[in-house]
mmCIF file of C-alpha atoms in Angstrom:
data_model
loop_
_atom_site.group_PDB
_atom_site.id
_atom_site.type_symbol
_atom_site.label_atom_id
_atom_site.label_comp_id
_atom_site.label_asym_id
_atom_site.label_seq_id
_atom_site.Cartn_x
_atom_site.Cartn_y
_atom_site.Cartn_z
ATOM 1 C CA MET U 1 69.109 64.903 -25.981
ATOM 2 C CA THR U 2 66.897 63.035 -22.798
ATOM 3 C CA THR U 3 63.034 62.888 -22.670
ATOM 4 C CA SER U 4 61.575 62.143 -19.697
ATOM 5 C CA THR U 5 58.401 59.758 -19.508
ATOM 6 C CA THR U 6 55.026 61.123 -17.272
ATOM 7 C CA ILE U 7 54.137 58.241 -15.088
ATOM 8 C CA PHE U 8 50.993 58.041 -13.415
ATOM 9 C CA CYS U 9 49.779 56.150 -10.430
ATOM 10 C CA ALA U 10 47.560 52.826 -10.880
ATOM 11 C CA ALA U 11 45.266 53.160 -8.331
ATOM 12 C CA CYS U 12 43.968 56.931 -8.372
ATOM 13 C CA HIS U 13 46.330 58.169 -11.239
ATOM 14 C CA ALA U 14 47.760 61.124 -10.064
ATOM 15 C CA GLN U 15 51.318 62.249 -11.481
ATOM 16 C CA LEU U 16 53.647 60.271 -9.728
ATOM 17 C CA GLN U 17 57.277 61.840 -8.445
ATOM 18 C CA GLY U 18 58.765 58.762 -6.833
ATOM 19 C CA SER U 19 58.515 55.583 -6.266
ATOM 20 C CA TYR U 20 55.655 56.265 -3.861
ATOM 21 C CA CYS U 21 52.061 58.134 -4.899
ATOM 22 C CA HIS U 22 51.869 61.087 -2.746
ATOM 23 C CA GLN U 23 48.100 60.639 -2.476
ATOM 24 C CA CYS U 24 47.258 57.141 -2.085
ATOM 25 C CA GLY U 25 50.677 55.445 -1.352
ATOM 26 C CA GLU U 26 50.171 53.476 -3.593
ATOM 27 C CA LYS U 27 53.866 51.970 -4.367
ATOM 28 C CA VAL U 28 55.214 52.385 -8.672
ATOM 29 C CA LEU U 29 55.409 48.168 -9.558
ATOM 30 C CA GLU U 30 59.003 47.389 -10.961
ATOM 31 C CA PRO U 31 59.697 44.685 -13.101
ATOM 32 C CA LYS U 32 61.650 42.436 -10.521
ATOM 33 C CA GLU U 33 58.365 42.278 -8.348
ATOM 34 C CA LYS U 34 57.107 40.040 -11.037
ATOM 35 C CA SER U 35 59.714 37.757 -10.583
ATOM 36 C CA PHE U 36 59.720 34.072 -8.835
ATOM 37 C CA ARG U 37 62.485 34.997 -6.569
ATOM 38 C CA TYR U 38 60.772 38.125 -5.432
ATOM 39 C CA PHE U 39 57.609 36.158 -4.933
ATOM 40 C CA LEU U 40 59.080 33.419 -2.819
ATOM 41 C CA GLY U 41 61.149 36.039 -0.520
ATOM 42 C CA ARG U 42 57.514 38.015 0.093
ATOM 43 C CA LEU U 43 56.326 34.507 0.675
ATOM 44 C CA LEU U 44 59.035 34.284 3.218
ATOM 45 C CA ASP U 45 58.096 37.447 4.923
ATOM 46 C CA ALA U 46 54.386 36.537 5.431
ATOM 47 C CA LEU U 47 55.427 32.863 6.988
ATOM 48 C CA THR U 48 57.842 34.148 9.224
ATOM 49 C CA PHE U 49 59.216 37.525 10.980
ATOM 50 C CA ALA U 50 62.651 36.896 8.927
ATOM 51 C CA ASP U 51 62.566 40.195 7.486
ATOM 52 C CA VAL U 52 64.801 43.385 9.005
ATOM 53 C CA LYS U 53 61.454 45.018 10.071
ATOM 54 C CA GLY U 54 60.341 41.824 11.624
ATOM 55 C CA LEU U 55 63.405 40.974 13.440
ATOM 56 C CA ASN U 56 64.151 44.686 14.714
ATOM 57 C CA SER U 57 60.547 44.362 16.330
ATOM 58 C CA PHE U 58 60.933 41.732 17.995
ATOM 59 C CA TRP U 59 64.133 42.398 19.482
ATOM 60 C CA MET U 60 63.186 46.121 20.235
ATOM 61 C CA LEU U 61 60.121 44.195 22.644
ATOM 62 C CA ILE U 62 63.246 42.915 24.521
ATOM 63 C CA ARG U 63 65.709 45.648 24.308
ATOM 64 C CA ARG U 64 63.720 49.097 24.427
ATOM 65 C CA PRO U 65 60.218 48.274 26.394
ATOM 66 C CA GLY U 66 57.891 50.527 24.958
ATOM 67 C CA MET U 67 59.543 52.154 22.159
ATOM 68 C CA ILE U 68 57.509 50.227 19.428
ATOM 69 C CA SER U 69 54.176 51.882 20.795
ATOM 70 C CA GLN U 70 56.063 55.302 21.648
ATOM 71 C CA LEU U 71 57.047 56.029 17.717
ATOM 72 C CA TYR U 72 53.681 54.677 16.814
ATOM 73 C CA ASN U 73 51.925 57.744 18.964
ATOM 74 C CA GLN U 74 54.478 59.708 17.425
ATOM 75 C CA GLY U 75 53.570 58.962 13.952
ATOM 76 C CA ILE U 76 56.106 57.227 13.199
ATOM 77 C CA ARG U 77 55.290 53.875 11.858
ATOM 78 C CA LYS U 78 58.023 52.337 9.342
ATOM 79 C CA ARG U 79 60.468 51.418 11.264
ATOM 80 C CA PHE U 80 58.891 48.576 13.032
ATOM 81 C CA TYR U 81 55.583 46.574 12.814
ATOM 82 C CA LEU U 82 52.412 48.256 14.210
ATOM 83 C CA PRO U 83 51.702 47.204 17.755
ATOM 84 C CA LEU U 84 48.655 45.704 16.216
ATOM 85 C CA ASN U 85 50.140 43.616 13.547
ATOM 86 C CA LEU U 86 53.028 42.461 15.987
ATOM 87 C CA PHE U 87 50.244 41.390 18.489
ATOM 88 C CA LEU U 88 48.455 39.407 15.780
ATOM 89 C CA LEU U 89 52.106 37.484 14.930
ATOM 90 C CA THR U 90 53.462 36.817 18.418
ATOM 91 C CA ASN U 91 49.426 35.553 19.274
ATOM 92 C CA LEU U 92 49.925 33.031 16.448
ATOM 93 C CA ILE U 93 53.492 32.030 17.113
ATOM 94 C CA TYR U 94 51.462 31.379 20.646
ATOM 95 C CA PHE U 95 48.585 29.191 19.437
ATOM 96 C CA LEU U 96 51.109 27.280 16.907
ATOM 97 C CA VAL U 97 53.276 26.381 20.047
ATOM 98 C CA PRO U 98 51.440 26.299 23.136
ATOM 99 C CA VAL U 99 54.380 26.093 25.751
ATOM 100 C CA PHE U 100 52.302 27.606 28.441
ATOM 101 C CA SER U 101 48.627 27.580 28.522
ATOM 102 C CA THR U 102 47.791 30.998 30.576
ATOM 103 C CA PHE U 103 44.920 31.818 27.915
ATOM 104 C CA ASN U 104 43.809 28.320 27.283
ATOM 105 C CA THR U 105 41.663 27.625 30.154
ATOM 106 C CA THR U 106 40.306 24.110 30.128
ATOM 107 C CA TYR U 107 37.106 22.844 31.599
ATOM 108 C CA HIS U 108 38.763 21.506 34.769
ATOM 109 C CA GLN U 109 40.476 24.819 35.274
ATOM 110 C CA GLN U 110 37.335 26.643 34.806
ATOM 111 C CA LEU U 111 35.321 24.152 37.502
ATOM 112 C CA TYR U 112 38.011 24.213 40.298
ATOM 113 C CA LEU U 113 40.983 26.586 40.132
ATOM 114 C CA GLN U 114 39.525 29.831 39.380
ATOM 115 C CA ASN U 115 38.984 32.569 42.137
ATOM 116 C CA TYR U 116 35.591 32.486 40.689
ATOM 117 C CA SER U 117 34.936 29.018 40.298
ATOM 118 C CA ASP U 118 32.772 28.184 43.644
ATOM 119 C CA ARG U 119 30.490 31.142 42.196
ATOM 120 C CA THR U 120 30.161 29.261 38.692
ATOM 121 C CA ARG U 121 30.437 25.921 39.406
ATOM 122 C CA PRO U 122 26.950 24.977 40.066
ATOM 123 C CA TRP U 123 25.930 26.894 36.762
ATOM 124 C CA LEU U 124 28.665 25.225 34.654
ATOM 125 C CA LEU U 125 27.357 21.648 35.925
ATOM 126 C CA GLU U 126 23.719 22.595 35.289
ATOM 127 C CA ASN U 127 24.780 23.989 31.450
ATOM 128 C CA GLN U 128 26.792 20.691 31.123
ATOM 129 C CA GLN U 129 23.620 18.638 32.057
ATOM 130 C CA ALA U 130 21.148 20.701 30.150
ATOM 131 C CA SER U 131 23.365 19.979 27.254
ATOM 132 C CA GLY U 132 22.705 16.647 27.175
ATOM 133 C CA LEU U 133 26.223 15.503 27.110
ATOM 134 C CA ASP U 134 27.867 13.324 29.561
ATOM 135 C CA GLU U 135 30.586 15.264 31.424
ATOM 136 C CA LYS U 136 33.540 13.783 29.346
ATOM 137 C CA ALA U 137 32.112 14.766 26.141
ATOM 138 C CA TYR U 138 31.169 17.753 27.355
ATOM 139 C CA GLU U 139 34.669 18.450 28.519
ATOM 140 C CA VAL U 140 35.969 17.260 25.381
ATOM 141 C CA ALA U 141 34.114 20.142 23.380
ATOM 142 C CA PHE U 142 34.354 22.638 25.890
ATOM 143 C CA ASN U 143 37.933 22.661 25.612
ATOM 144 C CA GLN U 144 37.612 22.807 21.753
ATOM 145 C CA LYS U 145 35.701 25.665 21.923
ATOM 146 C CA SER U 146 37.555 27.479 24.355
ATOM 147 C CA ASN U 147 40.524 26.783 22.701
ATOM 148 C CA SER U 148 39.169 28.364 19.504
ATOM 149 C CA LEU U 149 37.475 31.024 21.042
ATOM 150 C CA ALA U 150 40.468 32.094 23.435
ATOM 151 C CA LYS U 151 42.317 33.067 20.040
ATOM 152 C CA LEU U 152 39.749 35.527 19.190
ATOM 153 C CA LEU U 153 39.435 37.232 22.997
ATOM 154 C CA MET U 154 43.343 38.027 23.176
ATOM 155 C CA LEU U 155 42.437 41.260 21.390
ATOM 156 C CA VAL U 156 39.307 41.829 24.650
ATOM 157 C CA PHE U 157 42.088 40.973 27.045
ATOM 158 C CA ALA U 158 44.316 43.734 25.410
ATOM 159 C CA ALA U 159 41.945 46.299 25.880
ATOM 160 C CA ILE U 160 40.836 45.451 29.365
ATOM 161 C CA PHE U 161 44.443 45.565 30.315
ATOM 162 C CA ALA U 162 44.870 49.053 28.353
ATOM 163 C CA PHE U 163 41.981 50.498 30.700
ATOM 164 C CA PHE U 164 44.242 49.637 33.369
ATOM 165 C CA LEU U 165 46.912 51.203 31.977
ATOM 166 C CA ALA U 166 44.480 54.575 31.039
ATOM 167 C CA LEU U 167 44.227 54.236 35.095
ATOM 168 C CA LEU U 168 47.685 54.023 36.041
ATOM 169 C CA TYR U 169 49.504 56.094 33.793
ATOM 170 C CA PHE U 170 46.658 58.741 33.187
ATOM 171 C CA ARG U 171 47.598 61.826 30.853
ATOM 172 C CA ARG U 172 45.346 64.919 30.021
ATOM 173 C CA SER U 173 47.038 65.048 26.526
ATOM 174 C CA SER U 174 46.587 61.040 25.921
ATOM 175 C CA TYR U 175 43.785 58.977 23.899
ATOM 176 C CA PHE U 176 42.834 55.674 24.990
ATOM 177 C CA THR U 177 44.540 54.343 21.766
ATOM 178 C CA ASP U 178 47.750 55.705 22.902
ATOM 179 C CA TYR U 179 47.299 53.098 26.110
ATOM 180 C CA LEU U 180 45.783 50.549 23.843
ATOM 181 C CA ALA U 181 49.242 50.480 21.575
ATOM 182 C CA LEU U 182 51.381 50.253 24.865
ATOM 183 C CA SER U 183 48.984 47.506 25.778
ATOM 184 C CA LEU U 184 49.222 45.936 22.171
ATOM 185 C CA GLU U 185 53.301 45.947 22.666
ATOM 186 C CA TYR U 186 53.193 44.671 26.102
ATOM 187 C CA ASN U 187 51.059 41.661 25.235
ATOM 188 C CA SER U 188 53.160 40.960 22.322
ATOM 189 C CA PHE U 189 56.174 40.869 24.610
ATOM 190 C CA LEU U 190 54.348 38.557 27.114
ATOM 191 C CA VAL U 191 53.469 36.034 24.709
ATOM 192 C CA PHE U 192 56.816 36.293 23.028
ATOM 193 C CA TYR U 193 58.630 36.085 26.276
ATOM 194 C CA GLY U 194 56.781 33.067 27.613
ATOM 195 C CA THR U 195 56.404 31.496 23.884
ATOM 196 C CA VAL U 196 60.238 31.844 23.420
ATOM 197 C CA VAL U 197 62.623 32.901 25.673
ATOM 198 C CA LEU U 198 61.233 30.786 28.670
ATOM 199 C CA ALA U 199 60.865 27.865 26.582
ATOM 200 C CA LEU U 200 64.266 28.433 25.577
ATOM 201 C CA ILE U 201 65.706 29.047 29.416
ATOM 202 C CA THR U 202 63.782 25.449 30.175
ATOM 203 C CA TRP U 203 64.991 23.859 27.769
ATOM 204 C CA LEU U 204 68.548 25.413 28.059
ATOM 205 C CA LEU U 205 67.978 24.028 31.997
ATOM 206 C CA PHE U 206 66.969 20.692 31.595
ATOM 207 C CA ILE U 207 69.773 19.737 28.900
ATOM 208 C CA THR U 208 72.515 21.066 31.126
ATOM 209 C CA ILE U 209 71.190 20.355 34.745
ATOM 210 C CA ASN U 210 68.113 18.138 34.058
ATOM 211 C CA TYR U 211 65.611 20.073 35.758
ATOM 212 C CA SER U 212 62.086 21.728 34.566
ATOM 213 C CA PRO U 213 60.962 24.621 36.293
ATOM 214 C CA ASN U 214 57.322 24.197 37.298
ATOM 215 C CA ASP U 215 54.026 26.656 37.221
ATOM 216 C CA GLU U 216 54.802 28.623 39.876
ATOM 217 C CA GLU U 217 58.573 28.926 38.707
ATOM 218 C CA LEU U 218 57.401 30.201 35.453
ATOM 219 C CA THR U 219 54.625 32.414 37.078
ATOM 220 C CA LEU U 220 57.929 33.982 39.162
ATOM 221 C CA PHE U 221 59.737 34.695 35.679
ATOM 222 C CA ILE U 222 56.400 36.233 34.160
ATOM 223 C CA ALA U 223 55.973 38.724 36.980
ATOM 224 C CA ILE U 224 59.726 39.542 37.421
ATOM 225 C CA GLY U 225 59.550 40.451 33.305
ATOM 226 C CA THR U 226 56.304 42.442 33.750
ATOM 227 C CA THR U 227 57.903 44.416 36.223
ATOM 228 C CA LEU U 228 61.075 44.998 34.247
ATOM 229 C CA TRP U 229 59.255 45.560 31.059
ATOM 230 C CA MET U 230 56.847 48.099 32.515
ATOM 231 C CA TYR U 231 59.219 49.947 34.548
ATOM 232 C CA ALA U 232 61.183 50.764 31.564
ATOM 233 C CA ALA U 233 58.532 51.179 29.403
ATOM 234 C CA GLY U 234 57.144 53.876 31.712
ATOM 235 C CA ARG U 235 60.593 55.688 32.173
ATOM 236 C CA ARG U 236 60.474 55.335 28.456
ATOM 237 C CA HIS U 237 56.780 56.180 27.814
ATOM 238 C CA PHE U 238 55.734 58.467 30.308
ATOM 239 C CA GLY U 239 59.385 59.869 31.646
ATOM 240 C CA LEU U 240 58.464 58.595 35.142
ATOM 241 C CA GLY U 241 61.314 58.697 37.695
ATOM 242 C CA LYS U 242 62.969 55.922 39.061
ATOM 243 C CA ILE U 243 60.540 55.052 42.134
ATOM 244 C CA LYS U 244 57.273 56.043 40.605
ATOM 245 C CA ALA U 245 57.976 53.883 37.526
ATOM 246 C CA ILE U 246 58.963 50.521 39.653
ATOM 247 C CA LEU U 247 55.854 51.413 42.020
ATOM 248 C CA LEU U 248 53.217 51.365 38.584
ATOM 249 C CA GLY U 249 55.452 48.624 37.209
ATOM 250 C CA MET U 250 54.558 46.557 40.239
ATOM 251 C CA ALA U 251 51.137 47.721 40.244
ATOM 252 C CA CYS U 252 51.047 47.032 36.663
ATOM 253 C CA MET U 253 51.165 43.481 38.097
ATOM 254 C CA VAL U 254 47.744 43.227 40.023
ATOM 255 C CA ALA U 255 46.555 44.764 37.131
ATOM 256 C CA LEU U 256 47.735 41.774 35.012
ATOM 257 C CA ALA U 257 46.185 39.483 37.337
ATOM 258 C CA ILE U 258 43.152 41.290 37.502
ATOM 259 C CA THR U 259 42.815 41.287 33.504
ATOM 260 C CA LEU U 260 43.358 37.387 33.426
ATOM 261 C CA MET U 261 40.857 36.877 35.784
ATOM 262 C CA ILE U 262 37.734 39.248 33.977
ATOM 263 C CA TYR U 263 39.492 37.396 30.524
ATOM 264 C CA ARG U 264 38.936 33.785 32.006
ATOM 265 C CA PHE U 265 35.753 34.688 33.219
ATOM 266 C CA LEU U 266 34.247 36.339 29.890
ATOM 267 C CA LEU U 267 35.894 32.762 28.192
ATOM 268 C CA LEU U 268 34.027 31.105 30.256
ATOM 269 C CA PHE U 269 30.470 32.461 29.475
ATOM 270 C CA VAL U 270 31.117 32.972 25.618
ATOM 271 C CA THR U 271 32.381 29.291 25.673
ATOM 272 C CA VAL U 272 29.249 27.902 27.639
ATOM 273 C CA MET U 273 27.197 29.998 25.547
ATOM 274 C CA SER U 274 28.437 28.524 22.211
ATOM 275 C CA ILE U 275 28.409 24.976 22.924
#
């Protein structure tokens, strides 16, 4: 003779019929989840992307562009990291391992090297003088503040790029969040590609033939990678033909350049206002 014990959800007290509550989604706590070994495993997952979902997500960024955001928009959200979670994780990697400085725009770069520098230089120098700091001290303060704010503005960068994606890949049945999910996935690829893949290529070139690519060559690699990624994403995500997909992929490079300029201008303004 067997007896069954009725189990209720600890969160909402609904009667359970499996490991997860059908009403609130809470998982049944099992004895093994209180073990120190299980705790260490979860800690490793939190500090790295060594779990299966994390490894699959990063592999899909390279192998099948647009797939993660496509599944997310279709409501399939358990197989891979959510686009926002993946975006935040890759940006954490980027700021821990700053191999390229695309988003960390320094005082010198803002002063002389941007398309808008001729117009903003007098305003920037005026604020430097009004701050009471000499130029060297102001530069140090500016670079520190800019580096911190750049992390917060990365979401703004993704949102601006999503706006351009909505223009280029407009579909009446799509919501802005559909394009935002694709933008988050692409930006995850961009950071992962630039921080991990290009860093590995640069290291291999250096140890094999003692050659280090310059910034122009790295920019070319990023441009090619972006065009190919957006081509594949356009084919998969929007069902485009080959010609239209490659043309829009190239248009995305222009959109990326404009997005980066807007982002750097906003970063300049916010940094100056916060010093």
